[in-house]
Amino acid sequence: MDLESSPFYHLFDTNYATSCAEAKHIHELLRLPEQELRDIDEEIARLDTLLDNLRSRKEILSSYIHKHRQLLSPIRRFPPEMIAELFTYCLPSTHPSTRDPSEAPLLLTLVCKQWREIALHTPYLWSALHIYISDFPGEGFVERRRNRIKQWLERSGNLPLSLSLTHRRSFWEWTHQGSDNQKTRISSLMECLIEYSPRWKDLTLNAPDTVFQLIGAVPPEKLRVLQRLFINVPYSYDHPIPSREFEESLFLFLNRLPRLTSLHLREHLSLPFQSGFQQWSKLTELSLFRRNDRHDRKSNPLLFNDAMRLLSQTPDLRVCKLMIQLDGTAKEHQVTLPLLRDLTLIFYAVPYGKPLSLTLAQSLTVPSLANLVIHGYAPLADMTAIRRDRLELFYRELLSKLFKESTSMQSLDIGVALSFSELFHLVPQLKSLTIFNRREDEIERLIAVVDKSLPESELSLPLCPELQTLKLPNMFRLTPSDLLNLVRSRQEYSSLYSSQNSDPGSRKCRALRTLEVYISSSCDRNDVTPEIMEAFERLREEGMNICIAYNGWPETPEPKDDWPWEGLFDWEGCSEWEVIRSTRMFKTKPENAEMVYI
């Protein structure tokens, strides 16, 4: 049955009004089609009923099979001890456990009755906890939080505890030093935690003075287990620099920790460096960073002389993270840390005063260094060309010395203003490289780091032949095709070198396994072709980890001479607030704030 075969086809989609004879003809013409339509509807209803019955039967059979197959699940045959051991691998690896029900251990108590019983009776799951106290806890808050903390920690048995406490001051507390009521509430909560002080092993504190005063009063015999301490040094709105009294009390507290091996301070404290802190020689991990927040602009990093004097007292360090201020008063030192494997140096250069001495780069010797992070911050716009060149030479000399002396360098995270590509031949064993660099003249040389170093006719290892992880967290003007060519070139050269060099004792050339790139500029839509996207997807299917992000798409400006609301408002006669408010109301499209992932 076709519309074109109808005698009324030429009248369809018109305003034609039929005559009585034509209407009778149409009714006769529709008698059979309408009957056929009713038959089809009845058949559809019958089939729908049959389909519903089949679906219902399918659900019954699926449930029957699923319930029986559950009995065959291998984990049901695991003894509770093995399940408890598996639970420990579900805990967060980067932070202490929280009260979040979507994370272990609380998540494990919501699966089934058996898992809940096992989780509640596995002490290790409850041996770590992060505690957050809001600015203005309401009535009953402290009592409820205290009871829940006690319930949580009681499940940990007699195991050592890892605790994290954060209480951020409100503006009112900064300006009024807090109310007595607030201090009473915090003291009540701290009394609960101090009950467990004999089991403190790892303690992180980001809290006001009241908390430190209470902890400082804990007897030394109750702190014999404490090995790791992280302190975000408290400060007030009017006094962002720690007071002398606080430094002295902290100094005395640290001296009462006989087993302290890991110390992390989020603020510059001068007293321990000048007074001969006896605990330095016991430390295996040390981190001294400047606090960074919107209210603090007065504190300075550790001076170079103090940093070297400090490191000379820590011969057993394995991990060290320091923020250091470079200026012309710094002197050369000779410090050797034979066991140090992880080193993070954040340099702040002063743009004035005496010129920087290049001999400072020879002050530190770390023969076992495996992981290096080195970043530099300097107001280059305020520096003369001579000072900038001298700072670049300092970084070059320092990197060259560290690279030459270390035979086990595997990971490098670098963010200093210099041309460093030619230094990478000193670290052929490097496996992971992170470069934080925005210099345009370095982009091509950067690509050469993981590309071929010689023409294809010459069989030679590229720079960093064992490199498998490359991260570029702050680049620009790199297109997806540039990155794809980089990966492919490395793969091809790895295959070529491996096929022509069968010596098992020789150094291997590896293909990249991880590529993470953030480009701060927008992504041109013409650069993202289907072929490039398919190529990256194939690499992911082959097992390569790839994350490439651009800062959105470029906005297409509207023609300024054809805005539909142009002239509607007299912008020149409006205040700044009115202009901003109006442009927000009449914005024709949302701001381009979405990331673009390749």
XYZ file of C-alpha atoms in Angstrom:
598
model
C 0.000 0.000 0.000
C 1.663 3.139 -1.287
C 0.684 6.790 -0.897
C 1.544 7.516 -4.518
C -1.044 4.934 -5.680
C -3.865 6.827 -3.968
C -6.232 8.750 -6.264
C -6.015 11.609 -3.772
C -2.197 11.761 -3.767
C -2.136 15.140 -5.523
C -4.297 16.645 -2.748
C -2.107 15.636 0.218
C -0.589 18.491 2.264
C -2.992 21.041 0.798
C -6.012 22.937 2.140
C -8.425 21.214 -0.307
C -11.932 20.501 1.106
C -13.466 17.242 -0.184
C -16.968 16.976 -1.654
C -19.601 14.532 -0.295
C -18.858 12.025 -3.054
C -15.118 12.266 -2.429
C -15.637 11.818 1.322
C -17.684 8.648 0.706
C -14.950 7.383 -1.602
C -12.284 8.021 1.057
C -14.290 6.129 3.740
C -14.598 3.147 1.418
C -10.891 3.409 0.554
C -9.857 3.288 4.261
C -12.051 0.316 5.285
C -9.466 -2.392 4.570
C -6.378 -0.454 5.809
C -8.143 0.350 9.101
C -9.053 -3.323 9.589
C -5.464 -4.343 8.880
C -4.231 -1.750 11.390
C -6.538 -3.213 14.071
C -5.214 -6.690 13.333
C -1.636 -5.442 13.655
C -2.398 -3.755 16.990
C -3.895 -7.003 18.308
C -0.824 -8.954 17.174
C 1.503 -6.420 18.811
C -0.470 -6.702 22.063
C -0.241 -10.507 21.895
C 3.510 -10.366 21.260
C 3.963 -7.792 24.051
C 2.220 -10.149 26.460
C 4.386 -13.019 25.263
C 7.516 -10.858 25.592
C 6.538 -9.795 29.121
C 6.039 -13.439 30.070
C 9.423 -14.335 28.601
C 11.121 -11.474 30.439
C 9.487 -12.539 33.696
C 10.608 -16.116 33.117
C 14.116 -14.872 32.317
C 14.297 -12.964 35.605
C 13.207 -16.056 37.537
C 15.792 -18.243 35.785
C 18.542 -15.622 36.172
C 17.806 -15.292 39.877
C 17.787 -19.076 40.272
C 21.141 -19.408 38.490
C 22.690 -16.400 40.244
C 21.706 -17.599 43.725
C 23.229 -21.014 43.079
C 26.369 -19.642 41.462
C 26.894 -17.418 44.502
C 27.374 -20.613 46.475
C 30.247 -21.503 44.117
C 32.048 -18.156 44.569
C 35.707 -18.830 45.498
C 35.777 -16.023 48.077
C 33.163 -17.916 50.137
C 35.769 -20.591 50.720
C 38.302 -18.066 52.015
C 38.793 -18.212 55.769
C 38.038 -14.976 57.658
C 41.764 -14.457 58.292
C 42.467 -14.331 54.548
C 39.562 -11.959 53.892
C 40.835 -9.711 56.677
C 44.266 -9.666 55.030
C 42.698 -8.704 51.691
C 40.790 -5.900 53.402
C 44.043 -4.245 54.452
C 44.917 -3.715 50.769
C 41.680 -1.762 50.289
C 42.769 1.075 52.582
C 43.760 4.439 51.057
C 47.444 4.481 50.175
C 47.999 8.257 50.052
C 46.227 9.448 53.198
C 44.872 8.164 56.517
C 41.439 6.583 56.556
C 38.511 8.979 56.722
C 34.869 8.800 57.796
C 33.826 8.638 54.138
C 31.468 5.632 53.681
C 32.594 5.306 50.052
C 36.122 4.357 51.179
C 37.540 1.546 53.259
C 37.204 0.698 56.067
C 33.615 1.977 56.376
C 32.758 0.783 52.878
C 33.693 -2.793 53.834
C 31.136 -2.760 56.644
C 28.289 -2.053 54.191
C 28.671 -5.075 51.890
C 27.237 -7.929 53.954
C 26.912 -9.122 57.533
C 29.946 -11.417 57.323
C 32.227 -8.727 55.866
C 31.004 -6.267 58.464
C 31.921 -8.642 61.277
C 35.329 -9.349 59.752
C 36.042 -5.647 59.169
C 35.002 -4.621 62.679
C 37.291 -7.280 64.164
C 40.345 -6.469 62.014
C 42.333 -3.985 64.148
C 44.639 -2.832 61.341
C 41.692 -1.327 59.435
C 41.037 1.069 62.319
C 44.625 2.008 63.176
C 44.560 5.212 61.084
C 42.114 8.119 61.108
C 41.830 11.663 59.775
C 39.906 14.016 62.075
C 38.492 17.314 60.817
C 37.057 19.973 63.130
C 35.023 22.762 61.547
C 35.438 26.458 62.388
C 32.324 26.694 64.534
C 31.289 23.249 65.806
C 27.687 23.321 66.963
C 26.223 22.188 70.243
C 26.886 18.523 70.838
C 29.364 18.306 67.951
C 32.431 17.703 70.106
C 30.695 15.065 72.217
C 29.484 13.182 69.130
C 32.869 13.428 67.434
C 34.627 12.344 70.624
C 32.424 9.242 70.982
C 32.924 8.243 67.348
C 36.694 8.706 67.554
C 36.792 6.578 70.672
C 34.654 3.895 69.013
C 36.905 3.904 65.930
C 40.195 3.704 67.829
C 38.940 1.052 70.258
C 38.594 -1.286 67.277
C 42.341 -0.942 66.593
C 43.263 -3.087 69.570
C 46.821 -2.374 70.686
C 48.260 -1.486 67.268
C 50.299 1.708 66.688
C 48.139 4.585 65.460
C 48.413 7.010 62.542
C 46.365 10.135 63.257
C 45.731 13.324 61.303
C 44.042 16.322 62.934
C 42.949 19.455 61.067
C 41.227 22.460 62.589
C 41.322 25.585 60.431
C 40.881 28.884 62.173
C 38.109 31.192 61.133
C 38.731 34.895 60.576
C 37.085 35.624 63.930
C 39.527 33.317 65.705
C 42.453 34.979 63.916
C 41.455 38.436 65.082
C 40.164 37.549 68.567
C 42.404 34.567 69.379
C 39.344 32.354 69.753
C 36.761 32.175 72.502
C 37.079 30.270 75.751
C 34.176 28.111 74.642
C 35.995 27.100 71.468
C 39.170 26.274 73.391
C 37.174 24.192 75.852
C 35.639 22.165 73.037
C 39.001 21.546 71.389
C 40.547 20.621 74.736
C 37.778 18.103 75.366
C 38.414 16.459 72.009
C 42.184 16.437 72.496
C 41.810 14.723 75.867
C 40.227 11.818 74.013
C 43.147 11.604 71.573
C 45.780 11.969 74.289
C 44.387 8.837 75.952
C 45.898 6.944 73.017
C 49.233 8.823 72.986
C 51.235 5.710 74.062
C 50.249 4.221 70.687
C 50.903 7.265 68.473
C 53.243 6.240 65.676
C 52.397 8.762 62.952
C 50.964 12.163 63.878
C 49.885 14.977 61.523
C 48.767 18.282 63.067
C 47.215 21.277 61.339
C 45.707 23.021 64.322
C 45.895 26.147 66.530
C 48.173 26.764 69.511
C 45.736 25.188 71.966
C 46.306 21.762 70.446
C 50.090 22.078 70.589
C 49.994 23.230 74.190
C 48.027 20.128 75.173
C 50.265 17.764 73.219
C 53.378 19.445 74.573
C 52.215 18.563 78.090
C 52.098 14.825 77.359
C 54.739 13.001 79.472
C 57.745 11.715 77.472
C 57.140 8.114 78.529
C 53.842 8.190 76.604
C 55.532 9.219 73.346
C 58.033 6.403 72.965
C 56.309 4.951 69.892
C 56.046 8.188 67.860
C 58.227 7.903 64.730
C 56.725 10.316 62.199
C 55.584 13.864 62.913
C 54.059 16.358 60.446
C 53.325 19.838 61.808
C 51.693 22.706 59.961
C 52.975 25.413 62.305
C 50.077 27.502 63.678
C 49.908 31.243 63.195
C 47.527 34.097 63.797
C 46.231 36.705 61.382
C 48.351 39.432 62.976
C 51.421 37.253 63.569
C 52.053 34.934 60.596
C 55.616 34.229 61.798
C 55.822 31.648 64.630
C 56.622 33.212 67.995
C 59.862 32.560 69.839
C 57.882 30.919 72.650
C 56.289 28.470 70.234
C 59.659 27.607 68.680
C 61.113 26.904 72.113
C 58.176 24.718 73.158
C 58.297 22.808 69.882
C 62.052 22.371 70.255
C 61.592 20.875 73.740
C 58.775 18.643 72.506
C 60.859 17.230 69.640
C 63.718 16.476 71.997
C 61.372 14.244 74.006
C 60.696 11.880 71.076
C 63.364 9.170 71.326
C 62.198 7.196 68.258
C 61.480 10.120 65.932
C 62.899 9.325 62.483
C 60.593 11.305 60.174
C 60.011 15.044 60.675
C 57.976 17.333 58.414
C 57.491 21.017 59.264
C 55.300 23.307 57.180
C 56.993 26.563 58.177
C 60.470 27.966 58.641
C 61.679 27.590 62.234
C 65.139 28.926 63.032
C 65.689 27.824 66.622
C 66.528 24.118 66.122
C 69.190 24.973 63.528
C 70.978 27.306 65.907
C 70.677 25.375 69.165
C 72.038 21.955 68.276
C 68.952 19.767 68.018
C 70.039 16.312 69.166
C 67.398 14.490 67.107
C 68.814 15.485 63.701
C 71.260 12.580 63.642
C 68.402 10.061 64.039
C 66.275 11.320 61.168
C 65.827 9.288 57.996
C 63.140 11.593 56.525
C 63.097 15.385 56.688
C 60.794 17.945 55.070
C 60.962 21.709 55.698
C 58.587 23.666 53.470
C 57.237 27.178 53.679
C 53.543 27.489 54.374
C 51.574 28.641 51.348
C 48.160 30.239 51.800
C 46.383 33.434 50.911
C 46.902 35.056 54.327
C 50.661 34.439 54.581
C 53.144 36.452 52.595
C 55.800 37.220 55.218
C 57.598 33.943 55.955
C 60.841 33.158 54.142
C 62.331 29.820 53.139
C 65.313 28.309 54.886
C 68.567 30.156 54.213
C 71.196 28.221 52.276
C 73.716 28.361 55.134
C 71.143 27.044 57.618
C 70.122 24.285 55.214
C 73.697 23.065 54.772
C 74.377 23.318 58.501
C 71.254 21.267 59.113
C 72.098 18.588 56.540
C 75.565 18.201 58.012
C 73.835 16.910 61.178
C 71.645 14.343 59.358
C 73.997 11.659 57.969
C 71.302 8.941 57.885
C 68.768 10.771 55.714
C 67.000 8.715 53.041
C 64.364 11.298 52.093
C 64.890 15.082 52.164
C 62.620 17.924 51.010
C 63.741 21.523 51.522
C 62.779 25.021 50.430
C 65.968 27.092 50.299
C 66.574 30.804 49.770
C 69.546 31.696 47.566
C 71.319 35.002 48.086
C 74.794 36.471 48.020
C 75.436 35.777 51.724
C 75.463 32.009 51.186
C 78.802 30.275 51.703
C 80.230 27.071 50.309
C 79.846 23.935 52.421
C 80.859 20.314 52.024
C 78.050 17.942 53.027
C 77.859 14.256 52.125
C 74.687 12.205 52.566
C 75.679 8.655 51.590
C 72.231 7.054 52.109
C 70.006 9.745 50.599
C 67.795 8.414 47.778
C 64.954 10.949 47.486
C 65.872 14.646 47.294
C 63.542 17.608 46.711
C 65.048 21.099 46.494
C 62.852 24.156 45.939
C 65.047 27.240 45.460
C 63.958 30.858 45.924
C 66.418 33.351 44.447
C 66.704 36.896 45.803
C 66.883 39.488 42.968
C 69.068 41.927 44.908
C 72.212 42.025 47.048
C 75.540 40.326 46.396
C 75.820 38.058 43.319
C 75.338 34.334 43.822
C 78.505 32.257 44.205
C 78.699 29.305 41.795
C 80.730 27.306 44.322
C 77.475 26.714 46.223
C 76.564 24.139 43.594
C 79.443 21.966 44.842
C 78.238 21.884 48.461
C 76.165 18.688 48.403
C 77.286 15.126 47.605
C 74.652 12.365 47.336
C 76.123 9.258 45.652
C 73.027 7.048 46.199
C 70.503 9.528 44.813
C 67.685 7.801 42.901
C 64.851 10.358 42.799
C 65.460 14.083 42.344
C 62.983 16.978 42.332
C 64.490 20.413 41.715
C 62.465 23.566 41.086
C 63.426 27.206 41.115
C 61.384 30.343 41.732
C 62.787 33.781 41.087
C 61.362 37.201 40.132
C 63.213 37.156 36.803
C 61.630 40.433 35.743
C 63.372 42.168 38.670
C 66.760 40.604 37.942
C 69.507 41.945 35.751
C 70.691 39.821 32.834
C 73.930 39.085 34.694
C 72.075 37.772 37.747
C 69.771 35.643 35.580
C 72.740 34.122 33.758
C 74.493 33.450 37.033
C 71.412 31.738 38.449
C 71.170 29.569 35.342
C 74.840 28.620 35.687
C 74.229 27.668 39.321
C 71.418 25.296 38.368
C 73.522 23.833 35.565
C 76.498 23.238 37.858
C 74.308 21.703 40.552
C 72.543 19.326 38.169
C 75.789 18.353 36.499
C 77.362 17.467 39.853
C 74.369 15.454 41.073
C 74.040 13.615 37.752
C 77.719 12.698 37.562
C 77.979 11.417 41.132
C 74.811 9.327 41.171
C 74.911 5.916 39.511
C 71.306 5.021 40.322
C 69.287 8.076 39.234
C 65.895 6.779 38.080
C 63.423 9.631 38.497
C 63.827 13.340 37.748
C 61.317 16.162 38.224
C 62.810 19.439 37.027
C 61.415 22.961 36.895
C 64.190 25.526 36.634
C 64.808 28.252 34.083
C 67.680 26.936 31.997
C 68.481 24.973 28.875
C 69.105 21.517 30.299
C 68.649 19.090 27.408
C 72.381 18.536 26.968
C 72.668 17.369 30.595
C 70.570 14.255 30.078
C 73.405 12.228 28.595
C 74.741 12.097 32.178
C 71.739 10.042 33.377
C 71.283 7.207 30.846
C 69.570 5.045 33.484
C 66.688 7.526 33.960
C 63.260 5.824 33.909
C 60.891 8.690 34.784
C 61.142 12.327 33.689
C 58.897 15.259 34.635
C 59.654 18.656 33.114
C 57.942 21.839 34.225
C 59.210 24.323 31.660
C 57.540 26.959 29.485
C 60.531 28.271 27.540
C 59.690 28.256 23.848
C 63.306 27.698 22.819
C 63.348 24.470 24.831
C 60.415 22.675 23.207
C 62.311 21.230 20.246
C 65.260 20.264 22.444
C 62.825 18.730 24.898
C 61.366 16.479 22.214
C 64.908 15.422 21.330
C 65.401 14.082 24.848
C 63.234 11.062 24.074
C 63.739 11.052 20.300
C 66.694 9.780 18.286
C 69.993 11.474 19.015
C 71.693 10.428 15.744
C 70.576 9.677 12.163
C 68.941 6.301 11.560
C 72.033 5.038 9.727
C 74.020 5.159 12.956
C 73.045 2.610 15.598
C 73.273 4.619 18.791
C 71.207 4.874 21.938
C 69.003 7.972 22.251
C 69.170 10.189 25.298
C 67.676 8.488 28.369
C 67.323 5.088 26.639
C 65.531 3.472 29.596
C 62.946 6.247 29.917
C 59.421 4.838 30.241
C 57.503 7.662 31.940
C 57.349 11.219 30.585
C 55.299 13.969 32.243
C 55.028 17.543 30.952
C 52.684 19.336 33.383
C 52.929 22.899 32.061
C 53.708 23.140 28.355
C 52.239 25.016 25.402
C 52.374 24.971 21.610
C 52.501 21.185 21.477
C 49.966 19.662 19.097
C 48.549 16.127 19.397
C 50.501 15.159 16.267
C 53.753 16.330 17.918
C 53.092 14.053 20.880
C 52.014 11.154 18.687
C 55.187 11.449 16.605
C 57.230 11.506 19.805
C 55.692 8.232 21.009
C 55.949 6.526 17.627
C 59.535 7.625 17.082
C 60.528 6.206 20.432
C 58.720 2.937 19.693
C 60.335 2.572 16.275
C 63.796 3.329 17.556
C 63.348 0.916 20.462
C 62.396 -1.877 18.052
C 65.237 -1.017 15.657
C 67.882 -0.949 18.367
C 66.624 -4.124 20.072
C 66.566 -6.085 16.800
C 70.140 -5.097 15.894
C 71.655 -5.433 19.356
C 71.200 -8.899 20.883
C 73.830 -8.541 23.616
C 71.930 -9.377 26.860
C 74.399 -7.371 28.935
C 73.999 -4.138 26.984
C 71.730 -1.263 27.959
C 68.240 -1.547 26.494
C 66.244 1.083 24.680
C 62.707 1.244 26.053
C 59.496 2.511 24.536
C 57.409 4.982 26.499
C 54.782 3.376 28.731
C 53.326 6.512 30.361
C 52.754 9.949 28.821
C 51.053 12.715 30.819
C 50.889 16.193 29.294
C 49.050 19.369 30.240
C 49.146 22.144 27.650
C 48.113 25.501 29.079
C 46.960 26.826 25.709
C 43.744 25.883 23.943
C 43.496 23.018 21.481
C 42.903 23.769 17.814
C 40.023 21.641 16.559
C 41.832 21.114 13.254
C 44.654 19.355 15.128
C 42.328 16.707 16.578
C 41.639 14.493 13.583
C 39.890 11.095 13.789
C 43.131 9.423 12.675
C 45.080 10.933 15.588
C 42.383 9.999 18.101
C 42.305 6.419 16.774
C 46.103 6.211 16.988
C 46.093 7.258 20.647
C 43.282 4.800 21.361
C 45.302 1.953 19.818
C 48.259 2.893 22.012
C 46.009 2.719 25.071
C 44.709 -0.689 23.985
C 48.320 -1.852 23.727
C 48.803 -0.974 27.395
C 50.228 2.556 27.272
C 48.997 5.058 29.875
C 48.180 8.342 28.119
C 46.639 11.515 29.531
C 46.824 14.645 27.363
C 44.848 17.713 28.441
C 44.453 21.129 26.828
C 43.000 24.269 28.348
C 39.744 24.115 26.443
C 38.875 24.943 22.831
C 39.609 28.372 21.357
C 36.617 30.663 21.509
C 35.177 31.880 18.228
C 34.602 35.637 18.583
C 31.326 36.968 17.316
C 31.475 39.740 14.695
C 31.470 42.957 16.697
C 29.500 44.838 14.076
C 26.516 42.467 14.270
C 25.777 41.935 17.957
C 21.974 41.799 18.309
C 22.034 43.735 21.608
C 24.634 46.343 20.544
C 23.488 49.841 21.505
C 20.859 48.555 23.931
C 22.852 49.823 26.931
C 24.932 52.933 27.381
C 28.061 51.209 28.737
C 30.045 54.443 28.921
C 27.557 55.877 31.383
C 27.509 52.810 33.652
C 29.616 52.104 36.699
C 32.099 49.225 36.657
C 29.787 47.114 38.817
C 26.861 47.716 36.422
C 28.953 46.773 33.403
C 30.154 43.526 34.975
C 26.668 42.606 36.165
C 25.060 43.387 32.799
C 27.622 41.501 30.734
C 27.052 38.471 32.932
C 23.297 38.701 32.429
C 23.505 39.125 28.664
C 26.393 36.781 27.966
C 25.522 34.943 24.771
C 27.481 31.765 25.579
C 29.081 30.169 28.657
C 32.719 30.762 29.465
C 35.146 28.259 28.004
C 36.253 26.533 31.196
C 36.174 22.857 30.209
C 39.329 20.855 29.701
C 39.899 19.038 26.419
C 41.275 15.520 26.765
C 42.916 13.695 23.899
